Amino acid sequence: MTRIFSGVKPTGHLTLGNYLGALRGWANEGQHRAEALFCVVDLHALTVDHDPARVRRLSRQAATLLLAVGLDPTRCTLFVQSHVDEHARLAYLMECTATDGEMRRMIQYKEKAERERARGGSVRLSLLTYPALMAADILAYGTDEVPVGEDQAQHVELTRDLATRFNQRYGQTFVVPKATVPPVAARVMDLQEPTSKMGKSHARTAGIVYLLDEAETVRKKIMRAVTDAGTDVVYDRAGRPGVANLLDILAACGAGGPEELAGAYDSYGALKKDTAEAVVELLRPVRERHAELVADPGYVDSVLRDGAERARAMARPRVDAAYRAVGLMPAV
């Protein structure tokens, strides 16, 4: 059976963009067609300044929300990255396989390092090397497919390069994975800055719909969304990004295709109203299920404990084999 792996980083509250671009596909399709592993990648949250208590809180919230959106622990393996030591073990071998130039070419490193320097901070070495950890996350499990957004496709390409290079140098050890990008709403944009992705760690939150936002908050954010010059509703991502973003969101809620929807509206206000109501109804069961899970913390603990045990059993033989392949002496 095909094996897939993907994860969410607990650097902020999960958003509508996370749900439409990834989480819904994991729940509705990924866990049913493949042997699927889904992970809260908490080690990746340490690459920038952070509050330890907040990382712990957001990690648990992310795991709970993954269950709330429909991940079924009887169908998939759900766990927290730091609970499985093999991720860190293999990350060092990936650092020894990658080159400095490859790390510095990563677009996310360039963007995040520039933001950190602009605010007078120092750039952690882990921000440069974390693609090696991401490669380890994927390769430890013999992953065939990695469902990711467009912004992460470059990291999967690096992972493919590292797997191929390792196999050529030390013998066949890793499966070479491929990225799969959801075809619809893979990149939901900020409602206030429709040329920027809706990111969970942005400082400005007016354009971000969070999965746990109250219904009225969702309505207000969408009704205040930035649109474009003119009044006619057309689907044009390049020329009319604000309206295109609303049409993409409404389409992803199941109302039809974005081009088709554009022809059904003669005003921005009507489009915003329908989009707001569609999103409220889409997120209602997620919020309700999240509340039930928060009231039963023992269940969430048991899911994460069992998931980590299964993940560890899958990862350890391959990571041990990689250690032997590079010439490290087995423990006695």
Short mmCIF file of C-alpha atoms in Angstrom, two decimals:
data_model
loop_
_atom_site.label_atom_id
_atom_site.label_comp_id
_atom_site.label_asym_id
_atom_site.label_seq_id
_atom_site.Cartn_x
_atom_site.Cartn_y
_atom_site.Cartn_z
CA MET A 1 0.00 0.00 0.00
CA THR A 2 1.13 3.56 -0.71
CA ARG A 3 2.49 5.30 2.40
CA ILE A 4 1.96 9.02 2.92
CA PHE A 5 3.39 11.38 5.54
CA SER A 6 2.61 14.99 6.33
CA GLY A 7 2.64 17.29 9.32
CA VAL A 8 1.59 20.60 10.82
CA LYS A 9 3.88 22.98 12.66
CA PRO A 10 2.59 24.36 16.00
CA THR A 11 3.70 27.96 15.44
CA GLY A 12 0.17 29.40 15.47
CA HIS A 13 -3.49 28.50 15.53
CA LEU A 14 -4.57 26.41 12.55
CA THR A 15 -6.43 28.32 9.85
CA LEU A 16 -9.01 27.93 7.13
CA GLY A 17 -6.08 27.80 4.72
CA ASN A 18 -4.61 24.82 6.59
CA TYR A 19 -7.99 23.08 6.50
CA LEU A 20 -8.86 23.65 2.85
CA GLY A 21 -5.33 23.20 1.62
CA ALA A 22 -4.37 20.12 3.60
CA LEU A 23 -6.30 18.84 6.60
CA ARG A 24 -9.61 18.15 4.88
CA GLY A 25 -7.83 16.16 2.19
CA TRP A 26 -6.01 14.13 4.83
CA ALA A 27 -9.30 13.25 6.51
CA ASN A 28 -11.50 12.73 3.46
CA GLU A 29 -9.05 11.06 1.15
CA GLY A 30 -5.52 10.48 2.43
CA GLN A 31 -6.21 8.22 5.40
CA HIS A 32 -8.61 6.07 3.33
CA ARG A 33 -6.45 5.36 0.29
CA ALA A 34 -3.03 4.87 1.87
CA GLU A 35 -1.09 3.91 4.94
CA ALA A 36 -1.01 7.42 6.37
CA LEU A 37 1.08 9.09 9.06
CA PHE A 38 0.20 12.59 10.26
CA CYS A 39 2.43 14.42 12.68
CA VAL A 40 2.56 17.56 14.80
CA VAL A 41 6.11 18.64 13.90
CA ASP A 42 6.93 20.42 17.14
CA LEU A 43 10.72 20.30 16.68
CA HIS A 44 10.30 22.62 13.69
CA ALA A 45 8.73 25.23 15.97
CA LEU A 46 12.09 25.68 17.73
CA THR A 47 13.85 27.25 14.73
CA VAL A 48 12.79 30.77 15.83
CA ASP A 49 12.32 32.53 19.15
CA HIS A 50 9.41 30.88 20.94
CA ASP A 51 7.60 30.60 24.25
CA PRO A 52 7.95 26.99 25.49
CA ALA A 53 4.53 26.97 27.14
CA ARG A 54 2.92 28.25 23.94
CA VAL A 55 4.60 25.56 21.84
CA ARG A 56 3.26 22.88 24.19
CA ARG A 57 -0.21 24.42 24.16
CA LEU A 58 -0.33 24.79 20.37
CA SER A 59 1.04 21.28 19.86
CA ARG A 60 -1.81 19.80 21.86
CA GLN A 61 -4.34 22.07 20.16
CA ALA A 62 -3.05 21.01 16.73
CA ALA A 63 -3.27 17.32 17.61
CA THR A 64 -6.81 17.81 18.94
CA LEU A 65 -7.85 19.70 15.81
CA LEU A 66 -6.45 16.96 13.59
CA LEU A 67 -8.82 14.58 15.32
CA ALA A 68 -11.62 17.13 15.12
CA VAL A 69 -11.35 17.50 11.34
CA GLY A 70 -11.82 13.77 10.98
CA LEU A 71 -8.51 11.92 11.27
CA ASP A 72 -9.34 8.46 12.58
CA PRO A 73 -6.60 6.80 14.69
CA THR A 74 -7.89 3.39 13.58
CA ARG A 75 -7.15 4.35 9.96
CA CYS A 76 -4.01 6.48 10.31
CA THR A 77 -1.09 7.08 12.66
CA LEU A 78 -1.27 10.42 14.49
CA PHE A 79 1.64 11.45 16.70
CA VAL A 80 3.93 14.23 17.90
CA GLN A 81 7.33 14.44 16.22
CA SER A 82 9.42 14.86 19.37
CA HIS A 83 7.90 11.68 20.82
CA VAL A 84 9.74 9.62 18.19
CA ASP A 85 13.54 9.89 18.59
CA GLU A 86 14.22 8.55 15.11
CA HIS A 87 13.42 11.97 13.59
CA ALA A 88 16.33 13.63 15.37
CA ARG A 89 18.62 10.63 14.82
CA LEU A 90 18.08 10.65 11.09
CA ALA A 91 18.19 14.44 10.79
CA TYR A 92 21.92 14.43 11.53
CA LEU A 93 22.59 11.92 8.75
CA MET A 94 20.62 14.16 6.40
CA GLU A 95 22.76 17.15 7.46
CA CYS A 96 25.79 15.05 6.60
CA THR A 97 24.27 14.31 3.19
CA ALA A 98 23.11 17.82 2.27
CA THR A 99 25.31 20.75 1.24
CA ASP A 100 25.48 24.27 2.58
CA GLY A 101 24.42 25.62 -0.81
CA GLU A 102 21.29 23.48 -0.87
CA MET A 103 20.22 24.74 2.54
CA ARG A 104 20.78 28.38 1.64
CA ARG A 105 18.78 28.10 -1.57
CA MET A 106 15.60 27.22 0.32
CA ILE A 107 13.11 30.05 -0.27
CA GLN A 108 11.58 29.80 3.20
CA TYR A 109 15.02 30.15 4.79
CA LYS A 110 15.73 33.29 2.79
CA GLU A 111 12.38 34.86 3.67
CA LYS A 112 12.41 33.98 7.36
CA ALA A 113 16.05 34.91 7.86
CA GLU A 114 15.44 38.27 6.22
CA ARG A 115 12.46 38.96 8.50
CA GLU A 116 14.48 37.96 11.56
CA ARG A 117 17.36 40.24 10.64
CA ALA A 118 14.98 43.12 9.83
CA ARG A 119 13.64 43.06 13.36
CA GLY A 120 17.14 42.96 14.82
CA GLY A 121 17.15 39.32 15.83
CA SER A 122 19.71 36.63 15.23
CA VAL A 123 19.11 33.72 12.86
CA ARG A 124 19.30 30.31 14.49
CA LEU A 125 21.35 27.64 12.79
CA SER A 126 18.33 25.33 12.97
CA LEU A 127 16.45 27.66 10.62
CA LEU A 128 19.09 26.92 8.00
CA THR A 129 19.24 23.18 8.62
CA TYR A 130 15.60 22.35 9.31
CA PRO A 131 15.02 21.06 5.74
CA ALA A 132 17.35 18.21 6.74
CA LEU A 133 15.02 17.45 9.66
CA MET A 134 12.04 17.66 7.32
CA ALA A 135 13.75 15.19 5.01
CA ALA A 136 14.29 12.87 7.98
CA ASP A 137 10.60 13.17 8.91
CA ILE A 138 9.68 11.88 5.47
CA LEU A 139 12.41 9.34 4.79
CA ALA A 140 12.25 7.58 8.16
CA TYR A 141 8.94 5.98 7.19
CA GLY A 142 9.60 4.86 3.63
CA THR A 143 7.14 7.51 2.51
CA ASP A 144 5.87 7.33 -1.07
CA GLU A 145 3.86 10.57 -1.18
CA VAL A 146 3.96 13.83 0.74
CA PRO A 147 0.77 15.93 0.46
CA VAL A 148 1.99 19.53 0.79
CA GLY A 149 1.13 23.06 -0.19
CA GLU A 150 2.97 24.70 -3.04
CA ASP A 151 5.26 26.55 -0.62
CA GLN A 152 6.65 23.26 0.71
CA ALA A 153 7.19 21.51 -2.63
CA GLN A 154 10.81 22.75 -2.75
CA HIS A 155 11.54 20.91 0.50
CA VAL A 156 10.18 17.66 -0.90
CA GLU A 157 12.40 18.08 -3.95
CA LEU A 158 15.38 18.46 -1.61
CA THR A 159 14.26 15.33 0.23
CA ARG A 160 14.22 13.44 -3.06
CA ASP A 161 17.73 14.65 -3.85
CA LEU A 162 19.03 13.63 -0.43
CA ALA A 163 17.42 10.19 -0.61
CA THR A 164 18.88 9.57 -4.06
CA ARG A 165 22.34 10.79 -3.03
CA PHE A 166 22.35 8.68 0.15
CA ASN A 167 21.27 5.58 -1.78
CA GLN A 168 23.98 6.11 -4.39
CA ARG A 169 26.71 6.60 -1.80
CA TYR A 170 25.79 4.01 0.81
CA GLY A 171 23.42 1.54 -0.80
CA GLN A 172 19.67 1.39 -1.26
CA THR A 173 18.16 2.59 2.02
CA PHE A 174 15.38 5.10 1.37
CA VAL A 175 12.27 5.30 -0.76
CA VAL A 176 12.42 8.41 -2.97
CA PRO A 177 9.13 10.22 -2.26
CA LYS A 178 7.09 12.59 -4.40
CA ALA A 179 5.06 15.68 -3.49
CA THR A 180 1.33 15.75 -4.14
CA VAL A 181 -0.38 19.17 -4.16
CA PRO A 182 -4.17 19.42 -3.66
CA PRO A 183 -5.76 20.66 -6.89
CA VAL A 184 -8.37 22.99 -5.32
CA ALA A 185 -7.71 25.75 -2.77
CA ALA A 186 -4.17 24.53 -2.22
CA ARG A 187 -3.14 28.09 -1.45
CA VAL A 188 -5.78 30.13 0.39
CA MET A 189 -4.76 33.77 0.62
CA ASP A 190 -4.98 36.33 3.43
CA LEU A 191 -8.30 38.19 3.31
CA GLN A 192 -6.56 41.53 3.88
CA GLU A 193 -3.49 40.82 1.75
CA PRO A 194 -4.77 38.56 -1.03
CA THR A 195 -1.36 38.24 -2.64
CA SER A 196 0.00 36.59 0.54
CA LYS A 197 -0.77 33.13 1.85
CA MET A 198 -3.13 32.84 4.83
CA GLY A 199 -0.46 31.95 7.40
CA LYS A 200 -1.06 30.87 10.97
CA SER A 201 1.93 32.78 12.38
CA HIS A 202 1.32 36.20 10.80
CA ALA A 203 1.37 39.13 13.22
CA ARG A 204 -1.71 40.73 11.63
CA THR A 205 -4.76 38.51 12.11
CA ALA A 206 -7.62 40.49 10.53
CA GLY A 207 -7.30 38.56 7.28
CA ILE A 208 -6.91 35.11 8.83
CA VAL A 209 -9.83 32.81 9.61
CA TYR A 210 -8.86 30.41 12.38
CA LEU A 211 -10.54 27.03 12.74
CA LEU A 212 -11.63 27.91 16.28
CA ASP A 213 -12.94 31.39 15.47
CA GLU A 214 -16.52 31.97 16.61
CA ALA A 215 -19.10 32.15 13.81
CA GLU A 216 -19.59 35.90 14.13
CA THR A 217 -15.85 36.49 14.01
CA VAL A 218 -15.66 34.49 10.78
CA ARG A 219 -18.47 36.54 9.27
CA LYS A 220 -16.84 39.84 10.19
CA LYS A 221 -13.45 38.86 8.77
CA ILE A 222 -14.90 37.72 5.45
CA MET A 223 -17.27 40.68 5.10
CA ARG A 224 -14.28 43.00 5.60
CA ALA A 225 -12.12 41.15 3.07
CA VAL A 226 -10.18 43.30 0.63
CA THR A 227 -11.58 43.10 -2.88
CA ASP A 228 -10.40 44.90 -6.01
CA ALA A 229 -11.06 47.94 -8.18
CA GLY A 230 -14.30 47.71 -10.13
CA THR A 231 -17.60 46.15 -9.18
CA ASP A 232 -18.04 43.19 -11.51
CA VAL A 233 -17.29 39.74 -10.13
CA VAL A 234 -14.74 37.95 -12.30
CA TYR A 235 -12.29 35.16 -11.56
CA ASP A 236 -8.82 36.53 -12.32
CA ARG A 237 -6.09 35.46 -9.87
CA ALA A 238 -3.50 37.85 -11.30
CA GLY A 239 -5.64 40.92 -11.92
CA ARG A 240 -8.33 40.53 -9.23
CA PRO A 241 -6.70 38.56 -6.42
CA GLY A 242 -9.13 39.61 -3.67
CA VAL A 243 -12.24 38.47 -5.50
CA ALA A 244 -10.47 35.38 -6.82
CA ASN A 245 -9.56 34.39 -3.27
CA LEU A 246 -13.20 34.64 -2.14
CA LEU A 247 -14.33 32.61 -5.14
CA ASP A 248 -11.68 29.97 -4.44
CA ILE A 249 -12.80 29.72 -0.81
CA LEU A 250 -16.48 29.48 -1.75
CA ALA A 251 -15.68 26.86 -4.39
CA ALA A 252 -13.69 24.84 -1.87
CA CYS A 253 -16.71 24.86 0.44
CA GLY A 254 -18.51 22.86 -2.24
CA ALA A 255 -20.47 25.54 -4.06
CA GLY A 256 -19.04 24.81 -7.53
CA GLY A 257 -16.09 25.95 -9.62
CA PRO A 258 -14.69 29.47 -9.11
CA GLU A 259 -15.22 30.55 -12.73
CA GLU A 260 -18.79 29.26 -12.66
CA LEU A 261 -19.49 31.00 -9.35
CA ALA A 262 -18.19 34.33 -10.63
CA GLY A 263 -21.03 34.41 -13.17
CA ALA A 264 -23.62 33.97 -10.44
CA TYR A 265 -22.81 37.23 -8.63
CA ASP A 266 -23.28 40.85 -9.58
CA SER A 267 -21.87 42.40 -6.39
CA TYR A 268 -19.00 41.88 -3.98
CA GLY A 269 -21.35 42.11 -1.00
CA ALA A 270 -23.44 39.12 -2.06
CA LEU A 271 -20.29 37.09 -2.75
CA LYS A 272 -18.87 37.93 0.68
CA LYS A 273 -22.11 37.08 2.44
CA ASP A 274 -22.42 33.67 0.80
CA THR A 275 -18.73 32.92 1.35
CA ALA A 276 -19.01 33.84 5.03
CA GLU A 277 -22.02 31.58 5.59
CA ALA A 278 -20.40 28.71 3.68
CA VAL A 279 -17.26 28.94 5.83
CA VAL A 280 -19.25 29.17 9.08
CA GLU A 281 -21.14 25.98 8.18
CA LEU A 282 -17.95 24.25 7.02
CA LEU A 283 -16.18 24.90 10.33
CA ARG A 284 -19.14 24.35 12.66
CA PRO A 285 -18.67 20.56 13.07
CA VAL A 286 -14.91 21.02 13.52
CA ARG A 287 -15.43 23.44 16.40
CA GLU A 288 -18.07 21.22 17.99
CA ARG A 289 -15.90 18.10 17.78
CA HIS A 290 -12.90 20.04 19.12
CA ALA A 291 -14.93 21.03 22.19
CA GLU A 292 -15.84 17.38 22.81
CA LEU A 293 -12.20 16.30 22.55
CA VAL A 294 -10.97 19.05 24.88
CA ALA A 295 -13.40 17.69 27.46
CA ASP A 296 -11.79 14.23 27.13
CA PRO A 297 -8.01 14.84 27.39
CA GLY A 298 -7.31 11.23 28.31
CA TYR A 299 -8.53 10.09 24.90
CA VAL A 300 -6.23 12.53 23.08
CA ASP A 301 -3.31 11.38 25.25
CA SER A 302 -4.00 7.74 24.38
CA VAL A 303 -4.18 8.50 20.64
CA LEU A 304 -0.82 10.29 20.71
CA ARG A 305 0.82 7.62 22.84
CA ASP A 306 -0.37 4.79 20.60
CA GLY A 307 0.53 6.78 17.48
CA ALA A 308 4.07 7.40 18.69
CA GLU A 309 4.53 3.69 19.44
CA ARG A 310 3.39 2.71 15.95
CA ALA A 311 5.52 5.41 14.32
CA ARG A 312 8.57 4.38 16.31
CA ALA A 313 8.15 0.75 15.25
CA MET A 314 7.95 1.80 11.59
CA ALA A 315 10.88 4.24 11.68
CA ARG A 316 13.46 2.48 13.81
CA PRO A 317 14.46 -0.35 11.43
CA ARG A 318 15.07 2.06 8.54
CA VAL A 319 16.98 4.57 10.65
CA ASP A 320 19.08 1.77 12.15
CA ALA A 321 19.81 0.57 8.61
CA ALA A 322 20.88 4.10 7.61
CA TYR A 323 23.26 4.25 10.58
CA ARG A 324 24.82 0.98 9.55
CA ALA A 325 25.04 2.07 5.91
CA VAL A 326 27.07 5.21 6.69
CA GLY A 327 29.56 3.19 8.74
CA LEU A 328 28.45 3.77 12.33
CA MET A 329 29.18 0.88 14.67
CA PRO A 330 26.07 -0.85 16.06
CA ALA A 331 25.43 -0.54 19.79
CA VAL A 332 26.42 -3.58 21.80
#
